[in-house]
Tab-separated table of C-alpha atoms in Angstrom:
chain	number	residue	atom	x	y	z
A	1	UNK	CA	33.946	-18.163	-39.420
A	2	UNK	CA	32.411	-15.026	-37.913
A	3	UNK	CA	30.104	-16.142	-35.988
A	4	UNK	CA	32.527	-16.406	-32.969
A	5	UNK	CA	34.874	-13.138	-33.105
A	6	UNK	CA	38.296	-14.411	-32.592
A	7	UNK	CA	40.382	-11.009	-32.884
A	8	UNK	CA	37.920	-10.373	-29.961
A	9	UNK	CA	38.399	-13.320	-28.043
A	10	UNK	CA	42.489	-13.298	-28.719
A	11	UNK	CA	42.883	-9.641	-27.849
A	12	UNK	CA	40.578	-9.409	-24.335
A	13	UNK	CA	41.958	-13.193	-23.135
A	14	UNK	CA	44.752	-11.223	-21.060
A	15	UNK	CA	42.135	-9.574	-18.776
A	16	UNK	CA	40.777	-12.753	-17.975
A	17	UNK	CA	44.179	-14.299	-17.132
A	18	UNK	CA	44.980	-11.263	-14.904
A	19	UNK	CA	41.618	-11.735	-13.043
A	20	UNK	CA	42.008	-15.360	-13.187
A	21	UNK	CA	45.570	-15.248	-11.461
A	22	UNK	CA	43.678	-12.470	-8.940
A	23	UNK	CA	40.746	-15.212	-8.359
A	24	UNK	CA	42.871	-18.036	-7.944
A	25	UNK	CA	45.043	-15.828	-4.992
A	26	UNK	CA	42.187	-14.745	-3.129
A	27	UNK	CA	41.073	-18.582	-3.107
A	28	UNK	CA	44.070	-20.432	-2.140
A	29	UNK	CA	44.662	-17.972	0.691
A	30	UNK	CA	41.541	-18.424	1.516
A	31	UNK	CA	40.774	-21.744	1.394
A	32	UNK	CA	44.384	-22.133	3.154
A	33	UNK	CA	42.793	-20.041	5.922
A	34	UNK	CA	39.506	-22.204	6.103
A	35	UNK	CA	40.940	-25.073	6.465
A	36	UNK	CA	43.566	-23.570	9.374
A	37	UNK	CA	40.380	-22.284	11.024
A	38	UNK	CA	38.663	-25.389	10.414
A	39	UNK	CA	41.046	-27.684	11.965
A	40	UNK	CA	41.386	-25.793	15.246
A	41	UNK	CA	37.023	-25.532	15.803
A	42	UNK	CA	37.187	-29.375	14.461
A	43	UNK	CA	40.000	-30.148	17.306
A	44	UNK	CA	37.916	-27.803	20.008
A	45	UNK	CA	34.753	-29.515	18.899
A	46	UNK	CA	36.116	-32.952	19.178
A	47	UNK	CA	37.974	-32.889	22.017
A	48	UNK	CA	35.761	-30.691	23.919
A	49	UNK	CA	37.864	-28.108	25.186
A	50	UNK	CA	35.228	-25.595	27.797
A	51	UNK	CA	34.729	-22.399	26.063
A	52	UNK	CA	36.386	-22.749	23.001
A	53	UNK	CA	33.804	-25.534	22.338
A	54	UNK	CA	30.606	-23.432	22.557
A	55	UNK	CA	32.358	-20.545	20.525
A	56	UNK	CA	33.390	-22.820	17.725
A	57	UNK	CA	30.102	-24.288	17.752
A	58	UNK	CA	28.536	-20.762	17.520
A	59	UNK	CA	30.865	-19.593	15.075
A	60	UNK	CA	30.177	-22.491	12.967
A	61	UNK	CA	26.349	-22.439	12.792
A	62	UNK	CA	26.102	-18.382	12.159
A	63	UNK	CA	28.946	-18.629	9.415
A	64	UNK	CA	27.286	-22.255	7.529
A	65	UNK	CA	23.924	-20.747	7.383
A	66	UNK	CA	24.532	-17.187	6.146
A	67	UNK	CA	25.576	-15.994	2.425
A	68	UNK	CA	28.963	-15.234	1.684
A	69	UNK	CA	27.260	-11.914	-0.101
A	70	UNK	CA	25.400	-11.069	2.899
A	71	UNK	CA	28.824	-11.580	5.408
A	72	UNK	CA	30.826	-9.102	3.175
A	73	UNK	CA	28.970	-6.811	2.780
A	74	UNK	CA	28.722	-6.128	6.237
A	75	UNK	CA	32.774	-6.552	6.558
A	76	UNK	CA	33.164	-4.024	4.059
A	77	UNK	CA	30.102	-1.543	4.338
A	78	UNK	CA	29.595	-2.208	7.791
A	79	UNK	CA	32.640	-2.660	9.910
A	80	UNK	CA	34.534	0.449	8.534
A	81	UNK	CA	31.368	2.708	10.161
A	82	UNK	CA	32.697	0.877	13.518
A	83	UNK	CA	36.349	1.923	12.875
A	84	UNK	CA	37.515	-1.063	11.377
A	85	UNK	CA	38.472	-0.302	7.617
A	86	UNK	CA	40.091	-2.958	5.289
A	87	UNK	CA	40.832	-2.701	1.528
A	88	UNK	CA	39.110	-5.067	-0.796
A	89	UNK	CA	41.151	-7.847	-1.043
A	90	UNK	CA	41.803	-8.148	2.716
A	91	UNK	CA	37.961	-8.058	3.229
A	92	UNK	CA	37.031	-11.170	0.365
A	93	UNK	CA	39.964	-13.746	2.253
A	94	UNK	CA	38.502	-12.810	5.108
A	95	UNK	CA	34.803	-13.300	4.373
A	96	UNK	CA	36.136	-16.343	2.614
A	97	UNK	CA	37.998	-17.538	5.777
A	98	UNK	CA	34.743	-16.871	7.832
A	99	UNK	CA	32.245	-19.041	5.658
A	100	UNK	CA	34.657	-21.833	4.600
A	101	UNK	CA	36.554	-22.617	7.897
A	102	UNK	CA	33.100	-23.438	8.904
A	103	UNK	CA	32.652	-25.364	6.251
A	104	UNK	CA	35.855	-27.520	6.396
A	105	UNK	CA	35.047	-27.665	10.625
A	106	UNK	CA	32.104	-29.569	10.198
A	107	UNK	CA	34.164	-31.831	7.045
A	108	UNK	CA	36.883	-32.055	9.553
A	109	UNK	CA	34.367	-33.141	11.986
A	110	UNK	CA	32.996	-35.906	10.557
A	111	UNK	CA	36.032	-37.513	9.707
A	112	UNK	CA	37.045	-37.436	13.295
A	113	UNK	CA	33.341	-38.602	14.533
A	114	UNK	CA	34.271	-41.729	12.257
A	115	UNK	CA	37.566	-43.002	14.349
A	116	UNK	CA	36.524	-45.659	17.037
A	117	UNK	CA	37.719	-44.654	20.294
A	118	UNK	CA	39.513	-48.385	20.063
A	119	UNK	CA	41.933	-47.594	17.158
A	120	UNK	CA	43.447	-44.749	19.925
A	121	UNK	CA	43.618	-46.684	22.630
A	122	UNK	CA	45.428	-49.417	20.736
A	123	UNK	CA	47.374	-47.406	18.965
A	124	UNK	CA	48.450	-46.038	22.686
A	125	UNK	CA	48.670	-49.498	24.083
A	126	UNK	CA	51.139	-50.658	21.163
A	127	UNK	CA	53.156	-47.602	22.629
A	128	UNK	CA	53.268	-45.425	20.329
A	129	UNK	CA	53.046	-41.753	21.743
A	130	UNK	CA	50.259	-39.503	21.141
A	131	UNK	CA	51.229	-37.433	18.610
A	132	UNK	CA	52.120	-40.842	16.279
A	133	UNK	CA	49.099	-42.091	17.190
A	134	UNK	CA	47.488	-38.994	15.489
A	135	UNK	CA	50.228	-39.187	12.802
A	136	UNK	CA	49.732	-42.558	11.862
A	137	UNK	CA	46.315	-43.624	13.284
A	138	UNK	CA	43.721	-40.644	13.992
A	139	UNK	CA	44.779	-38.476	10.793
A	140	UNK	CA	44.897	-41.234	7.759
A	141	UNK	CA	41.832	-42.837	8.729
A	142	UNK	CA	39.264	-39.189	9.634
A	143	UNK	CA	41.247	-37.537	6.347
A	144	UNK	CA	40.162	-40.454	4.352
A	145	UNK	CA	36.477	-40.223	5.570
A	146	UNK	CA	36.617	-36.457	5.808
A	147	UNK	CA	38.038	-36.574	1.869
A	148	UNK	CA	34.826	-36.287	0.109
A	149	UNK	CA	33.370	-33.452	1.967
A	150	UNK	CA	36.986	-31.393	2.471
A	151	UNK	CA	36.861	-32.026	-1.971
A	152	UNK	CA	32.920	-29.942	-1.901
A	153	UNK	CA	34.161	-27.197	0.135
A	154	UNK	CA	36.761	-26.367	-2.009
A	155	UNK	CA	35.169	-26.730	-4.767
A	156	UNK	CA	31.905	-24.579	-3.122
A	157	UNK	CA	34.813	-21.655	-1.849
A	158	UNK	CA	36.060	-21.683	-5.735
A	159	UNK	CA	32.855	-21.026	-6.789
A	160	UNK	CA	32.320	-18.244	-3.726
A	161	UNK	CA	34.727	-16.546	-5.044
A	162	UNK	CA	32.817	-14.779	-8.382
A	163	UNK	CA	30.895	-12.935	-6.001
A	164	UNK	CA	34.458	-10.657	-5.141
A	165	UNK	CA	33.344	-7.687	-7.180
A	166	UNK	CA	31.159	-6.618	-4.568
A	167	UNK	CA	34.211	-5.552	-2.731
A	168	UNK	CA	35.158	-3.649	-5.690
A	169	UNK	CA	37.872	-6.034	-6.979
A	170	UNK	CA	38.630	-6.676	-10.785
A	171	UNK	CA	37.593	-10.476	-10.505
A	172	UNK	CA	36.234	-12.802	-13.670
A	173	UNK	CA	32.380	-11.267	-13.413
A	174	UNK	CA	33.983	-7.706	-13.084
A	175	UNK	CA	35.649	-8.465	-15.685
A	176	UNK	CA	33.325	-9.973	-18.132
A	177	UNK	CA	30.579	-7.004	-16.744
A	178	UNK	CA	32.730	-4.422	-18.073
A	179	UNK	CA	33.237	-6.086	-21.495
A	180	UNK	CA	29.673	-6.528	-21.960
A	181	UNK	CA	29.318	-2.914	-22.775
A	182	UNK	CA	31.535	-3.697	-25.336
A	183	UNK	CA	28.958	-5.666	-27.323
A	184	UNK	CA	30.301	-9.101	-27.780
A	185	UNK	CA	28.023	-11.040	-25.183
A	186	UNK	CA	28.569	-14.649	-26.669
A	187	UNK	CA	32.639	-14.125	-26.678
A	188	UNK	CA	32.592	-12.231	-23.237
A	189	UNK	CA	30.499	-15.196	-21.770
A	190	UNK	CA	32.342	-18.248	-23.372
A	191	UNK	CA	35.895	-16.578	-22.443
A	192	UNK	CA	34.027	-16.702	-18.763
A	193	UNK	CA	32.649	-20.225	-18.769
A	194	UNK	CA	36.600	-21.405	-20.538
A	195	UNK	CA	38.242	-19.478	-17.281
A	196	UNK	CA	36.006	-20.614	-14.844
A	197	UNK	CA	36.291	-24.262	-16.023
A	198	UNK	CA	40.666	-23.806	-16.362
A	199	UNK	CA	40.353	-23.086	-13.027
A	200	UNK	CA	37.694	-25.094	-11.177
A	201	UNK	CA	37.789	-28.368	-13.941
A	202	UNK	CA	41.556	-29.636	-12.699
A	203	UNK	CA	40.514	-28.925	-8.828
A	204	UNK	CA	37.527	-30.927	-8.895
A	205	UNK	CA	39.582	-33.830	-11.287
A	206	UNK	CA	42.252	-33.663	-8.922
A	207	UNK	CA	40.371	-34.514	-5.432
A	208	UNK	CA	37.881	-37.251	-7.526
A	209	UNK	CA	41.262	-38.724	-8.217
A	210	UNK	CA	42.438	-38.374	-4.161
A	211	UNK	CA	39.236	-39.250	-2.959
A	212	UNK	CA	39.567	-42.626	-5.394
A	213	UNK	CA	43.251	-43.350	-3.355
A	214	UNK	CA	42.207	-42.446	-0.423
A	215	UNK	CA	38.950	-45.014	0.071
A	216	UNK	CA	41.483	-47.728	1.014
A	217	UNK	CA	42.962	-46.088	3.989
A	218	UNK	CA	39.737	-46.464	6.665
A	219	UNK	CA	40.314	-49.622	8.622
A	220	UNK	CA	37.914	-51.682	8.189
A	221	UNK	CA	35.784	-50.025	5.142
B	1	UNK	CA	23.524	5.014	19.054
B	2	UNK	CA	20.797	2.303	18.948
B	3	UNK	CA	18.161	4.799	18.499
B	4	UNK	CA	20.103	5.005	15.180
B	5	UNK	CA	18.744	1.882	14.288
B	6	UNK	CA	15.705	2.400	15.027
B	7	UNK	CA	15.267	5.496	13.030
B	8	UNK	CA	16.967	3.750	9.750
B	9	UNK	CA	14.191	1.212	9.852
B	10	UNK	CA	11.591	3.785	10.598
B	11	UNK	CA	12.217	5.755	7.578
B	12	UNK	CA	9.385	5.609	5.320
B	13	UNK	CA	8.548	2.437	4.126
B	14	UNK	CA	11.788	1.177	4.749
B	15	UNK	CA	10.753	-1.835	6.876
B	16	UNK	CA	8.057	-2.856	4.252
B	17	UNK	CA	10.397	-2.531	1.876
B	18	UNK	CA	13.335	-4.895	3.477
B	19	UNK	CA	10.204	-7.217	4.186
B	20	UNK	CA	8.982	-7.075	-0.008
B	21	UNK	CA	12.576	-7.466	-0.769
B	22	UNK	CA	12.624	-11.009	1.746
B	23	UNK	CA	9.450	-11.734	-0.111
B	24	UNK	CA	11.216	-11.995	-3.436
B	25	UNK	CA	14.025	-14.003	-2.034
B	26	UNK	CA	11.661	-16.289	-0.447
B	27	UNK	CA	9.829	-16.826	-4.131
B	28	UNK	CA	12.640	-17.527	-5.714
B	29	UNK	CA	13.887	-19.991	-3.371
B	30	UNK	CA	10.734	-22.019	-2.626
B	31	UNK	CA	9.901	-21.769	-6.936
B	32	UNK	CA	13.051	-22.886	-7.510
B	33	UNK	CA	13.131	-25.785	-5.050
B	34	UNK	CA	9.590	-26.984	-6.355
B	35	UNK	CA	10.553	-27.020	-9.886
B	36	UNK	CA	14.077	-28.616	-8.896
B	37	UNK	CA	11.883	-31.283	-7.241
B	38	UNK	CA	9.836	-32.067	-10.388
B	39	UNK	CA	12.707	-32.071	-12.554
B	40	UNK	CA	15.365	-33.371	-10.420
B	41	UNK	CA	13.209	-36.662	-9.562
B	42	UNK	CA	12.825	-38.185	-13.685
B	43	UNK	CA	16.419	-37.159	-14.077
B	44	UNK	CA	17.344	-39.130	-10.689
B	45	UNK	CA	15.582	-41.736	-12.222
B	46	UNK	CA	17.113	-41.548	-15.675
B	47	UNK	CA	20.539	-41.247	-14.047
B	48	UNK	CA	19.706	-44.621	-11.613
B	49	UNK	CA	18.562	-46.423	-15.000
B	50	UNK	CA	20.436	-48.345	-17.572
B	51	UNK	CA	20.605	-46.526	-20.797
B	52	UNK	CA	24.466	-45.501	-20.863
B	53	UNK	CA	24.553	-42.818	-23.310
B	54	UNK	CA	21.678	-40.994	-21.089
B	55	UNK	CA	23.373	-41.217	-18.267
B	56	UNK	CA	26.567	-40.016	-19.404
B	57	UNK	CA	24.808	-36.893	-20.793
B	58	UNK	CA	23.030	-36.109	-17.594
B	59	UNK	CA	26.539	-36.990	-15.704
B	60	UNK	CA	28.115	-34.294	-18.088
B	61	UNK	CA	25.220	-31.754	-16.762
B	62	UNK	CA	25.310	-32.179	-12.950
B	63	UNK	CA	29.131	-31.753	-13.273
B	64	UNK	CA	29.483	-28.645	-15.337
B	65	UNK	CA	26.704	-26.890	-12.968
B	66	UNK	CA	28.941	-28.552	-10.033
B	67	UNK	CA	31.945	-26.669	-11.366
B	68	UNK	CA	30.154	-23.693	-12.757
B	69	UNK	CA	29.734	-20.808	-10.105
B	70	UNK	CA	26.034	-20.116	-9.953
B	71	UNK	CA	26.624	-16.437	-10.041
B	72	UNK	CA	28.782	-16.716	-13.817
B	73	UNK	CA	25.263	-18.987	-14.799
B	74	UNK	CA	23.022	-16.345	-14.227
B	75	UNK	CA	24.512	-13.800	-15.439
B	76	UNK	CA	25.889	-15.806	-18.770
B	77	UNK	CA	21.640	-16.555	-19.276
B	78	UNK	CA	20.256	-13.086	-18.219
B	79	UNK	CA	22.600	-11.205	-20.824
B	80	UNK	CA	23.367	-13.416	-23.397
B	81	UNK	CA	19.744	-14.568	-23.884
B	82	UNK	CA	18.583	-10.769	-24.078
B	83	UNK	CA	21.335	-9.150	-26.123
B	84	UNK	CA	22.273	-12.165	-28.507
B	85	UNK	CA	19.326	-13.857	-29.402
B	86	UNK	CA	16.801	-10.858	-28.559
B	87	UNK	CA	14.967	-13.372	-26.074
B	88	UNK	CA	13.947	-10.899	-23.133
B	89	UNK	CA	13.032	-12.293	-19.972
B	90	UNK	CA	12.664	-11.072	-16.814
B	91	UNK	CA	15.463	-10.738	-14.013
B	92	UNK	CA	13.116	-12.885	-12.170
B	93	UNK	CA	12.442	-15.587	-14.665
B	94	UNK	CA	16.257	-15.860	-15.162
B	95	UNK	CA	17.048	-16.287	-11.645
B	96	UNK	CA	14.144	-19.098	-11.348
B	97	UNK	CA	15.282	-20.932	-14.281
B	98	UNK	CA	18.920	-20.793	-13.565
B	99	UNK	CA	18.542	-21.844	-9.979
B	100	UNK	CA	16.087	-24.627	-11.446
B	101	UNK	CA	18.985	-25.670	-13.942
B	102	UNK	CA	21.273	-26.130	-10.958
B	103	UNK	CA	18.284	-27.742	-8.387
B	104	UNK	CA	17.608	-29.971	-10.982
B	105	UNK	CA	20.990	-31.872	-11.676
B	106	UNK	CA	21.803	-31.780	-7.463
B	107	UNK	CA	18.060	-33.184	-7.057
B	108	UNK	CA	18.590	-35.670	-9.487
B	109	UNK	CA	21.776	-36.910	-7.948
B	110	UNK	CA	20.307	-37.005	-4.575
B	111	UNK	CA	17.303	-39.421	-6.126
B	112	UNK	CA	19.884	-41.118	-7.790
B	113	UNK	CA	22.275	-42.063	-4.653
B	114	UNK	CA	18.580	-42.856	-2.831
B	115	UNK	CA	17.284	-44.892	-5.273
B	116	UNK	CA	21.189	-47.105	-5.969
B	117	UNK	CA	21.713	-46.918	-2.577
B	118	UNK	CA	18.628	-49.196	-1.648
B	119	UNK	CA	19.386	-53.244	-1.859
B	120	UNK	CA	18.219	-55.189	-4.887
B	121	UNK	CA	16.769	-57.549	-2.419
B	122	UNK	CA	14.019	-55.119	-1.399
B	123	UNK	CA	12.554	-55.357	-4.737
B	124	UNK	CA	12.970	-58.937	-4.871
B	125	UNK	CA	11.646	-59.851	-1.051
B	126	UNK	CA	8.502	-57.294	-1.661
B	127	UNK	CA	7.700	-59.321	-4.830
B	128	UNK	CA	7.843	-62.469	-3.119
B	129	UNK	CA	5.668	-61.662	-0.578
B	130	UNK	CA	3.353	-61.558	-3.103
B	131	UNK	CA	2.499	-57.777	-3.141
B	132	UNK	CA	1.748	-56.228	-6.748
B	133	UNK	CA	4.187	-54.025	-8.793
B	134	UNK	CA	2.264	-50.791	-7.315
B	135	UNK	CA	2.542	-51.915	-4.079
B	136	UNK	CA	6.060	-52.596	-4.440
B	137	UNK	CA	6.560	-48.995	-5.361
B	138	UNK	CA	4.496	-47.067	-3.141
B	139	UNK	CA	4.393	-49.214	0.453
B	140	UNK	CA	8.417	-50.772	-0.006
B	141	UNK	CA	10.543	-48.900	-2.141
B	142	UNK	CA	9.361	-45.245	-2.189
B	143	UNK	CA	8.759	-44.566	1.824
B	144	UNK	CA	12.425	-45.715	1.889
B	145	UNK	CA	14.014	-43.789	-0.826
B	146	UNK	CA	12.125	-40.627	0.784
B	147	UNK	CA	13.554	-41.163	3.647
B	148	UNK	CA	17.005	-41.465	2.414
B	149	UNK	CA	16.516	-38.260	0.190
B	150	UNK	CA	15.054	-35.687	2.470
B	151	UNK	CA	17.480	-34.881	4.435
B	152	UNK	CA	19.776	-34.259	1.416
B	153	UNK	CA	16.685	-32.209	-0.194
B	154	UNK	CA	16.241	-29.898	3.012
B	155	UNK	CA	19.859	-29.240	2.466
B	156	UNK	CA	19.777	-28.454	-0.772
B	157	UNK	CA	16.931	-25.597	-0.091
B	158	UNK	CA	18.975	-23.772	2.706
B	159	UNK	CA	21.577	-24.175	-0.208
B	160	UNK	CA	19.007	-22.684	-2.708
B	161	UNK	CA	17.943	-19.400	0.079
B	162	UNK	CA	22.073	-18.858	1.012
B	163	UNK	CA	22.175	-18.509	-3.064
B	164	UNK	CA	19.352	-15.870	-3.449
B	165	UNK	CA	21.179	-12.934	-3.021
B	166	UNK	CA	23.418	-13.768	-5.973
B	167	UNK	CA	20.645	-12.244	-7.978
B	168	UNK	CA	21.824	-8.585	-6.736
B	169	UNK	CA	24.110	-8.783	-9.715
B	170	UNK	CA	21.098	-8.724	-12.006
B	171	UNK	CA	19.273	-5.908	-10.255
B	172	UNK	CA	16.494	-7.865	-8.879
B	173	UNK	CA	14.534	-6.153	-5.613
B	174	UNK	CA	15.989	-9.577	-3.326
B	175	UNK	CA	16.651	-8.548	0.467
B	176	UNK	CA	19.882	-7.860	0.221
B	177	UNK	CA	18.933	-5.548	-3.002
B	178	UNK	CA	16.766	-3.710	-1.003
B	179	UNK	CA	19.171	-3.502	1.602
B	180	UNK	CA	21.295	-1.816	-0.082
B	181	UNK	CA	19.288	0.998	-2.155
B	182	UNK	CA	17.888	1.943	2.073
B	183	UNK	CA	21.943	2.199	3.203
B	184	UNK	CA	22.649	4.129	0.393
B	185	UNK	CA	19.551	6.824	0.872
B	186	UNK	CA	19.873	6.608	4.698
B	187	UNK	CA	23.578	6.566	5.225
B	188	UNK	CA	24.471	10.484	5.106
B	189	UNK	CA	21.907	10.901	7.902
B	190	UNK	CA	23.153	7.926	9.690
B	191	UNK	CA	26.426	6.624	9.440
B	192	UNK	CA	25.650	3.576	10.977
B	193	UNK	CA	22.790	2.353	9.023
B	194	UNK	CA	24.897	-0.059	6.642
B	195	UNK	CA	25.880	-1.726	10.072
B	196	UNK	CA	21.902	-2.132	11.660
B	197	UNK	CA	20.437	-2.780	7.964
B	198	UNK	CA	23.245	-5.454	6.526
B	199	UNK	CA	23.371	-6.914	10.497
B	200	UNK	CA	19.629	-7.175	10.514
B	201	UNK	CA	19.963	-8.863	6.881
B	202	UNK	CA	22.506	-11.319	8.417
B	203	UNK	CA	20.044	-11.843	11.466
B	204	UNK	CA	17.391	-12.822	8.906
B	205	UNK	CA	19.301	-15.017	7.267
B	206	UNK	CA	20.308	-16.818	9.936
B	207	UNK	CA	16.913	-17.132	11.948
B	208	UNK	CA	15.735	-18.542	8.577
B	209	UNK	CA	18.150	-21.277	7.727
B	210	UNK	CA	19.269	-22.483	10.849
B	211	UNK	CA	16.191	-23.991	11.716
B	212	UNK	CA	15.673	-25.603	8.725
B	213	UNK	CA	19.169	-27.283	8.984
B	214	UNK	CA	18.569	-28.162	12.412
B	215	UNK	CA	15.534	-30.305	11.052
B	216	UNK	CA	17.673	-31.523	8.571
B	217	UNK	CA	20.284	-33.354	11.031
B	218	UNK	CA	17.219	-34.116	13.270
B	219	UNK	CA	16.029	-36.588	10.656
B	220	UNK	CA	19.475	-37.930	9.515
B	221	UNK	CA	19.789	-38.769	13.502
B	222	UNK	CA	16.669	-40.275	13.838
B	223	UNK	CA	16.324	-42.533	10.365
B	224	UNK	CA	19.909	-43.107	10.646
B	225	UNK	CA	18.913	-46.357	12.249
């Protein structure tokens, strides 16, 4: 069959893994990051610890409602003009740490809004000590509610992550750019659309599944 | 070093320019989140309704553009459809129609979840209290779906303008387009000008969106109830 150009597709598939293994990196560390980030504004947020409070909630509005583009470029075109230089890869976790740990805040958020102040005063009255009452009360029930929105923000911080050549790194759009030049548009784009979907497709399977398991943990629901 | 930043925006048409280039980002957005709207409701519809192998077709399209990254769509439909099949559109039509393509599924599965998510009951107690079929639709039914779906739809379109600047990667004039073309003529007079012109970029982002999604959780609060 030529209308698809196997030799083509066979022989350029490595580039895609290496920038596949390169995308998949940056977004785990990222996302690991987020959701570090996330949790601590979520805690400050709920519990509303002065200062830290007001800062998260700053830090969370500027960061939900500006583009990912828009941040890194200033971390990498801007900031080094201050002083403060950082190499590509350095630059795209850390723009991705900025948007998504606002991101997973606000997810974090809601499943902590959801908890009725009851369940931790039982939980305290049946003596169990605080942090059991967050292991086994506070944290099953707010991750079950938060599940559905934690799932979109990874899946939304995956898909972030194709903007990375900006910062000059050899991503799955660099990638697929340069071949382009090649000739070969229809192969170049299907071997993007097959590595975006190897990646993304078993995320987004895999927290459906979770978020399936986890309905039954909310008390009540 | 502020005086910096006023001279970068100064510089010829430079402000006009970063102003034409929010113009374009605006268009595409509000475009895009029109046509979404006129597409997206039908398809809510058809994905609400009962013919199975419809809705497992439209399922199949809201989750491949849910797992797709917007960025790898537009650029898959703005060189493919030019080089392989000699269709050549503009960088602007692309971005309108892939944006739409995306609107459209997310629309529909907002009017979808508004539509299920109302009780049978409604239908049934309008009808018995006599009013007709229109009635039904337009006094009952539809003031409550709206109310369910707007909320979703006003975050969808700060969704749609945080998206815009994707289109950088095919060249089109957006803000942050612009943006960049002023740092890269201004910056060897002054240094600083990819710090006041990508700021200022940031700025506008952020006076633009945070509004609207202040609105948005204004009217979850209040029909909440």
């Amino acid at each position: 069959m030529d209308f698809i150009d196997w030799d083509f597709i066979v022989s350029r598939a490595p580039l895609f893994w290496a920038a596949a293994k390169l995308t998949v990196k940056l977004a785990v560390g990222g996302i690991l990051l987020a959701a570090a980030l996330g949790f601590l504004c979520a805690v400050a947020r709920f519990y509303r610890i002065p200062v830290f409070n007001q800062i998260a909630y700053f830090y969370i509005e500027l960061a939900r409602n500006t583009p990912l583009m828009v941040q890194l470029f200033f971390l990498y075109f801007g900031l080094p003009r201050l002083g403060l230089v950082w190499e590509g890869q350095t630059c795209a976790i850390v723009g991705l740490t900025f948007l998504g740990g606002a991101y997973m805040a606000e997810a974090f958020r809601g499943g902590l809004a959801a908890i009725n102040r009851n369940q931790v005063e039982s939980a305290l009255s049946i003596g169990l000590s605080r942090i059991q009452t967050l292991r086994y009360v506070i944290a099953p029930q707010a991750l079950a509610v938060a599940w559905p929105a934690i799932s979109a923000t990874v899946i939304f911080l995956m898909k972030e992550t194709s903007v990375f050549s900006i910062v000059a790194l050899p991503d799955l759009m660099y990638v697929a750019k340069d071949l382009l030049k090649e000739g070969h548009s229809g192969e170049t784009n299907l071997l993007l659309i097959l590595s975006y979907l190897t990646i993304i497709l078993p995320v987004s399977l895999f927290f459906g599944r979770m978020e399936r398991r986890l309905r039954f943990a909310g008390f009540g629901s | 070093m502020l005086d910096s930043a006023l001279s970068v925006f100064r510089m010829g048409r430079n402000m006009a320019r970063l102003m034409e280039g929010l113009g374009v980002t605006l268009e595409i957005s509000v475009v895009a989140v029109g046509l979404s709207l006129i597409f997206g409701v039908p398809l809510g519809l058809m994905m609400a309704g009962s013919n199975r192998p419809l809705k497992w077709l439209l399922r199949g399209y809201l989750e491949f553009v849910r797992v797709m990254p917007i960025l790898a769509l537009l650029f898959i439909f703005y060189y493919s459809l030019s080089k392989f099949w000699n269709i050549n559109l503009s960088a602007l039509t692309v971005s309108i129609f892939v944006f739409t393509l995306w609107g459209a599924a997310e629309m529909g599965d907002l009017v979808r979840g508004a539509v299920t998510s109302l009780p049978r009951h409604q239908w049934d107690s309008a009808r018995a209290l006599g009013l007709s079929e229109g009635q039904v639709s337009f006094r009952v039914i539809i003031p409550q779906a709206i109310r369910r779906l707007l909320p979703g739809v006003i975050n969808l379109t700060t969704r749609m303008i945080k998206t815009t600047p994707f289109v950088f990667f095919i060249n089109l004039p957006d803000l942050l387009k612009v943006g960049q073309q002023i740092v890269e003529v201004s910056g060897l007079r002054y240094p600083l000008a990819s710090v006041w012109v990508y700021g200022f970029i940031f700025i506008i982002y952020f006076v633009i969106c945070y509004p609207i999604s202040l609105f948005s959780r204004y009217l979850e609060r209040r029909w909440a109830s």
